[in-house]
């Protein structure tokens, strides 16, 4: 069965500290992976996708097929990074673009 | 910029009522989705649609139905609302394509069933 696991409900760091939000997935095929973010009182929005290999707002995420992980990292956290983060998996062959979301991790960056 | 509009930000209904949540997107997307978002449970897919008049059950369809009569509009219906359906409901849309098409979300409807 396809599954996405985010083991931490809440991650609290100080401003300037490195941050890593963990995401592990269960899927035997070729997955597409995404990170979505929801800032307070804003809509859920795409942060980045693994296939683009991009850095958005200083965040990066590398797909590790051996460890079936897609952890989100940032070397120096900022207070404005405080938000809810969701990892999501899409089956490459899935008609309809259906995503499977993890439970979410709330990131709190303290001054 | 993709715009996904949900008809209400907040809604309060009574147990047993029939409730309609409406969602409209303006980018001619083939796919549309309804999720509910609950603390600690993440986003759970209720129903999705990949074409007009087509619908597929998601992970938690019980107690819900959907309607997609036009490409831009996807309605979620609570046939007989119950208190355990109190939640944040999110609508999303995406373009059909093999590679890497993200979903675009609305602002959400916070529904309370009394």
mmCIF file of C-alpha atoms in Angstrom:
data_model
loop_
_atom_site.group_PDB
_atom_site.id
_atom_site.type_symbol
_atom_site.label_atom_id
_atom_site.label_comp_id
_atom_site.label_asym_id
_atom_site.label_seq_id
_atom_site.Cartn_x
_atom_site.Cartn_y
_atom_site.Cartn_z
ATOM 1 C CA UNK A 1 0.000 0.000 0.000
ATOM 2 C CA UNK A 2 1.137 3.515 -0.700
ATOM 3 C CA UNK A 3 1.816 5.520 2.412
ATOM 4 C CA UNK A 4 3.551 8.710 3.494
ATOM 5 C CA UNK A 5 4.845 9.073 7.024
ATOM 6 C CA UNK A 6 5.936 12.264 8.716
ATOM 7 C CA UNK A 7 7.125 11.090 12.130
ATOM 8 C CA UNK A 8 7.159 14.493 13.838
ATOM 9 C CA UNK A 9 3.923 16.311 14.624
ATOM 10 C CA UNK A 10 5.796 19.345 15.889
ATOM 11 C CA UNK A 11 9.318 20.557 15.285
ATOM 12 C CA UNK A 12 10.576 23.537 17.230
ATOM 13 C CA UNK A 13 13.891 25.238 16.423
ATOM 14 C CA UNK A 14 15.554 28.581 17.053
ATOM 15 C CA UNK A 15 16.072 31.145 14.340
ATOM 16 C CA UNK A 16 19.303 30.477 12.460
ATOM 17 C CA UNK A 17 19.386 26.772 13.351
ATOM 18 C CA UNK A 18 19.287 24.071 10.679
ATOM 19 C CA UNK A 19 15.982 22.346 10.165
ATOM 20 C CA UNK A 20 15.077 18.969 8.724
ATOM 21 C CA UNK A 21 11.494 17.793 8.324
ATOM 22 C CA UNK A 22 11.360 14.071 7.796
ATOM 23 C CA UNK A 23 9.271 12.264 5.214
ATOM 24 C CA UNK A 24 9.314 8.559 4.454
ATOM 25 C CA UNK A 25 7.201 6.873 1.859
ATOM 26 C CA UNK A 26 6.095 3.387 0.999
ATOM 27 C CA UNK A 27 5.735 2.712 -2.713
ATOM 28 C CA UNK A 28 7.384 0.162 -4.958
ATOM 29 C CA UNK A 29 7.203 2.055 -8.257
ATOM 30 C CA UNK A 30 8.480 5.419 -9.452
ATOM 31 C CA UNK A 31 7.015 8.053 -7.172
ATOM 32 C CA UNK A 32 6.611 11.742 -7.667
ATOM 33 C CA UNK A 33 7.113 13.577 -4.394
ATOM 34 C CA UNK A 34 6.069 17.018 -3.268
ATOM 35 C CA UNK A 35 6.278 19.277 -0.253
ATOM 36 C CA UNK A 36 3.320 21.540 0.457
ATOM 37 C CA UNK A 37 3.240 24.343 3.023
ATOM 38 C CA UNK A 38 0.417 26.125 4.805
ATOM 39 C CA UNK A 39 1.234 29.399 6.531
ATOM 40 C CA UNK A 40 -1.111 30.731 9.178
ATOM 41 C CA UNK A 41 -4.426 31.843 7.630
ATOM 42 C CA UNK A 42 -3.246 31.053 4.105
ATOM 43 C CA UNK A 43 -4.106 28.337 1.664
ATOM 44 C CA UNK A 44 -2.084 25.193 1.213
ATOM 45 C CA UNK A 45 0.469 25.770 -1.521
ATOM 46 C CA UNK A 46 3.178 23.853 -3.303
ATOM 47 C CA UNK A 47 6.657 24.429 -1.886
ATOM 48 C CA UNK A 48 8.727 22.174 -4.084
ATOM 49 C CA UNK A 49 8.704 18.974 -6.101
ATOM 50 C CA UNK A 50 11.464 16.404 -6.331
ATOM 51 C CA UNK A 51 11.634 16.277 -10.092
ATOM 52 C CA UNK A 52 12.546 19.960 -10.346
ATOM 53 C CA UNK A 53 15.512 19.655 -8.002
ATOM 54 C CA UNK A 54 14.959 23.267 -7.036
ATOM 55 C CA UNK A 55 15.544 25.340 -3.928
ATOM 56 C CA UNK A 56 12.569 27.391 -2.810
ATOM 57 C CA UNK A 57 12.847 29.900 0.057
ATOM 58 C CA UNK A 58 16.126 28.208 0.961
ATOM 59 C CA UNK A 59 14.514 24.774 1.299
ATOM 60 C CA UNK A 60 15.751 21.708 -0.563
ATOM 61 C CA UNK A 61 14.639 18.097 -0.601
ATOM 62 C CA UNK A 62 16.420 15.119 -2.087
ATOM 63 C CA UNK A 63 14.724 11.908 -3.051
ATOM 64 C CA UNK A 64 16.561 8.940 -1.572
ATOM 65 C CA UNK A 65 15.107 5.822 -3.156
ATOM 66 C CA UNK A 66 17.279 3.498 -1.081
ATOM 67 C CA UNK A 67 15.920 4.889 2.163
ATOM 68 C CA UNK A 68 12.529 5.791 0.614
ATOM 69 C CA UNK A 69 12.825 9.273 2.051
ATOM 70 C CA UNK A 70 12.249 12.831 0.906
ATOM 71 C CA UNK A 71 13.361 14.978 3.819
ATOM 72 C CA UNK A 72 12.976 18.753 3.639
ATOM 73 C CA UNK A 73 16.005 20.754 4.751
ATOM 74 C CA UNK A 74 17.021 24.321 5.324
ATOM 75 C CA UNK A 75 20.428 25.334 6.709
ATOM 76 C CA UNK A 76 19.253 28.442 8.584
ATOM 77 C CA UNK A 77 15.631 28.645 9.724
ATOM 78 C CA UNK A 78 13.776 31.970 9.707
ATOM 79 C CA UNK A 79 10.753 32.952 11.809
ATOM 80 C CA UNK A 80 8.671 33.280 8.644
ATOM 81 C CA UNK A 81 9.238 29.575 7.978
ATOM 82 C CA UNK A 82 6.856 28.748 10.818
ATOM 83 C CA UNK A 83 4.025 26.828 9.161
ATOM 84 C CA UNK A 84 2.466 23.437 8.616
ATOM 85 C CA UNK A 85 4.361 21.256 6.162
ATOM 86 C CA UNK A 86 2.952 18.262 4.306
ATOM 87 C CA UNK A 87 4.824 15.690 2.274
ATOM 88 C CA UNK A 88 2.844 14.111 -0.577
ATOM 89 C CA UNK A 89 3.305 11.197 -2.960
ATOM 90 C CA UNK A 90 1.850 10.677 -6.410
ATOM 91 C CA UNK A 91 1.812 7.409 -8.265
ATOM 92 C CA UNK A 92 3.503 8.070 -11.597
ATOM 93 C CA UNK A 93 0.836 6.158 -13.502
ATOM 94 C CA UNK A 94 -2.091 7.390 -11.487
ATOM 95 C CA UNK A 95 -4.856 8.867 -13.562
ATOM 96 C CA UNK A 96 -6.417 11.856 -11.955
ATOM 97 C CA UNK A 97 -3.322 13.163 -10.231
ATOM 98 C CA UNK A 98 -4.291 11.715 -6.877
ATOM 99 C CA UNK A 99 -1.900 12.576 -4.030
ATOM 100 C CA UNK A 100 -1.301 10.757 -0.781
ATOM 101 C CA UNK A 101 -0.441 13.138 2.036
ATOM 102 C CA UNK A 102 1.454 12.596 5.237
ATOM 103 C CA UNK A 103 0.061 13.661 8.590
ATOM 104 C CA UNK A 104 1.890 16.959 8.518
ATOM 105 C CA UNK A 105 4.620 18.540 10.635
ATOM 106 C CA UNK A 106 4.162 21.863 12.325
ATOM 107 C CA UNK A 107 7.390 23.853 12.232
ATOM 108 C CA UNK A 108 7.825 26.527 14.876
ATOM 109 C CA UNK A 109 10.842 28.821 14.552
ATOM 110 C CA UNK A 110 11.514 30.770 17.738
ATOM 111 C CA UNK A 111 13.340 34.107 17.789
ATOM 112 C CA UNK B 1 -2.363 32.330 -11.556
ATOM 113 C CA UNK B 2 -4.679 29.453 -10.741
ATOM 114 C CA UNK B 3 -7.716 30.398 -8.722
ATOM 115 C CA UNK B 4 -9.652 27.806 -6.750
ATOM 116 C CA UNK B 5 -12.626 29.352 -4.994
ATOM 117 C CA UNK B 6 -14.649 27.737 -2.246
ATOM 118 C CA UNK B 7 -18.030 29.283 -1.699
ATOM 119 C CA UNK B 8 -17.836 29.691 2.089
ATOM 120 C CA UNK B 9 -14.990 30.171 4.560
ATOM 121 C CA UNK B 10 -17.145 29.276 7.555
ATOM 122 C CA UNK B 11 -20.354 27.286 7.724
ATOM 123 C CA UNK B 12 -22.477 26.148 10.659
ATOM 124 C CA UNK B 13 -25.143 23.513 10.121
ATOM 125 C CA UNK B 14 -27.276 21.207 12.228
ATOM 126 C CA UNK B 15 -27.177 17.447 12.543
ATOM 127 C CA UNK B 16 -29.246 15.789 9.843
ATOM 128 C CA UNK B 17 -29.138 18.681 7.417
ATOM 129 C CA UNK B 18 -28.078 18.226 3.814
ATOM 130 C CA UNK B 19 -24.991 20.362 3.256
ATOM 131 C CA UNK B 20 -23.508 21.549 -0.014
ATOM 132 C CA UNK B 21 -19.913 22.758 -0.350
ATOM 133 C CA UNK B 22 -19.078 24.349 -3.671
ATOM 134 C CA UNK B 23 -15.745 24.710 -5.430
ATOM 135 C CA UNK B 24 -14.915 26.471 -8.679
ATOM 136 C CA UNK B 25 -11.607 26.647 -10.555
ATOM 137 C CA UNK B 26 -10.788 28.951 -13.408
ATOM 138 C CA UNK B 27 -7.911 27.179 -15.156
ATOM 139 C CA UNK B 28 -9.704 24.502 -17.145
ATOM 140 C CA UNK B 29 -8.185 21.759 -14.983
ATOM 141 C CA UNK B 30 -9.390 18.229 -15.608
ATOM 142 C CA UNK B 31 -8.867 16.980 -12.053
ATOM 143 C CA UNK B 32 -10.646 18.173 -8.938
ATOM 144 C CA UNK B 33 -10.462 16.916 -5.361
ATOM 145 C CA UNK B 34 -12.146 17.209 -1.994
ATOM 146 C CA UNK B 35 -10.160 16.643 1.208
ATOM 147 C CA UNK B 36 -10.812 17.027 4.843
ATOM 148 C CA UNK B 37 -8.038 18.333 7.054
ATOM 149 C CA UNK B 38 -7.929 17.303 10.706
ATOM 150 C CA UNK B 39 -5.116 17.873 13.239
ATOM 151 C CA UNK B 40 -2.830 14.861 13.473
ATOM 152 C CA UNK B 41 -4.464 13.164 10.507
ATOM 153 C CA UNK B 42 -3.235 15.373 7.694
ATOM 154 C CA UNK B 43 -5.259 15.610 4.520
ATOM 155 C CA UNK B 44 -7.558 12.731 3.711
ATOM 156 C CA UNK B 45 -9.088 12.397 0.283
ATOM 157 C CA UNK B 46 -12.871 12.141 0.226
ATOM 158 C CA UNK B 47 -13.608 12.085 -3.513
ATOM 159 C CA UNK B 48 -11.951 13.142 -6.713
ATOM 160 C CA UNK B 49 -12.958 13.639 -10.321
ATOM 161 C CA UNK B 50 -10.822 13.464 -13.431
ATOM 162 C CA UNK B 51 -13.499 14.579 -15.880
ATOM 163 C CA UNK B 52 -17.005 15.958 -16.076
ATOM 164 C CA UNK B 53 -19.520 13.536 -14.591
ATOM 165 C CA UNK B 54 -16.720 11.205 -13.524
ATOM 166 C CA UNK B 55 -16.020 10.580 -9.857
ATOM 167 C CA UNK B 56 -13.869 8.256 -7.820
ATOM 168 C CA UNK B 57 -13.989 7.454 -4.133
ATOM 169 C CA UNK B 58 -11.060 8.492 -2.057
ATOM 170 C CA UNK B 59 -10.048 7.132 1.319
ATOM 171 C CA UNK B 60 -13.029 8.336 3.375
ATOM 172 C CA UNK B 61 -16.118 8.637 1.130
ATOM 173 C CA UNK B 62 -18.678 7.412 3.663
ATOM 174 C CA UNK B 63 -21.359 9.986 4.365
ATOM 175 C CA UNK B 64 -20.382 12.123 1.378
ATOM 176 C CA UNK B 65 -21.268 12.377 -2.292
ATOM 177 C CA UNK B 66 -20.065 14.654 -5.085
ATOM 178 C CA UNK B 67 -21.293 16.210 -8.272
ATOM 179 C CA UNK B 68 -19.374 17.435 -11.307
ATOM 180 C CA UNK B 69 -21.782 18.640 -13.957
ATOM 181 C CA UNK B 70 -19.397 21.237 -15.375
ATOM 182 C CA UNK B 71 -15.641 21.102 -15.714
ATOM 183 C CA UNK B 72 -15.010 24.110 -13.500
ATOM 184 C CA UNK B 73 -17.275 23.143 -10.602
ATOM 185 C CA UNK B 74 -17.019 20.307 -8.096
ATOM 186 C CA UNK B 75 -19.563 20.041 -5.309
ATOM 187 C CA UNK B 76 -19.296 18.064 -2.087
ATOM 188 C CA UNK B 77 -22.542 16.961 -0.491
ATOM 189 C CA UNK B 78 -23.068 15.789 3.057
ATOM 190 C CA UNK B 79 -26.279 13.797 2.718
ATOM 191 C CA UNK B 80 -27.191 13.929 6.401
ATOM 192 C CA UNK B 81 -24.658 15.907 8.391
ATOM 193 C CA UNK B 82 -23.276 14.446 11.588
ATOM 194 C CA UNK B 83 -21.083 15.953 14.296
ATOM 195 C CA UNK B 84 -18.091 13.831 13.249
ATOM 196 C CA UNK B 85 -18.094 15.678 9.943
ATOM 197 C CA UNK B 86 -17.071 18.882 11.675
ATOM 198 C CA UNK B 87 -13.785 19.674 9.959
ATOM 199 C CA UNK B 88 -11.861 21.877 7.542
ATOM 200 C CA UNK B 89 -12.693 20.957 3.948
ATOM 201 C CA UNK B 90 -10.232 21.716 1.167
ATOM 202 C CA UNK B 91 -10.895 21.677 -2.537
ATOM 203 C CA UNK B 92 -8.074 21.345 -5.068
ATOM 204 C CA UNK B 93 -7.611 21.106 -8.804
ATOM 205 C CA UNK B 94 -4.823 20.002 -11.113
ATOM 206 C CA UNK B 95 -4.011 19.683 -14.763
ATOM 207 C CA UNK B 96 -3.986 16.167 -16.127
ATOM 208 C CA UNK B 97 -0.541 15.127 -17.204
ATOM 209 C CA UNK B 98 1.872 12.302 -16.697
ATOM 210 C CA UNK B 99 4.589 14.326 -15.040
ATOM 211 C CA UNK B 100 4.713 16.481 -12.048
ATOM 212 C CA UNK B 101 1.440 18.377 -12.054
ATOM 213 C CA UNK B 102 0.843 19.930 -8.632
ATOM 214 C CA UNK B 103 -2.513 20.462 -7.030
ATOM 215 C CA UNK B 104 -3.810 23.983 -6.404
ATOM 216 C CA UNK B 105 -5.888 24.511 -3.295
ATOM 217 C CA UNK B 106 -8.732 26.750 -2.232
ATOM 218 C CA UNK B 107 -8.859 28.643 1.062
ATOM 219 C CA UNK B 108 -10.907 25.942 2.738
ATOM 220 C CA UNK B 109 -14.323 25.807 4.361
ATOM 221 C CA UNK B 110 -14.459 25.345 8.109
ATOM 222 C CA UNK B 111 -17.649 23.411 8.689
ATOM 223 C CA UNK B 112 -19.210 22.993 12.115
ATOM 224 C CA UNK B 113 -22.064 20.557 12.635
ATOM 225 C CA UNK B 114 -24.041 21.214 15.802
#
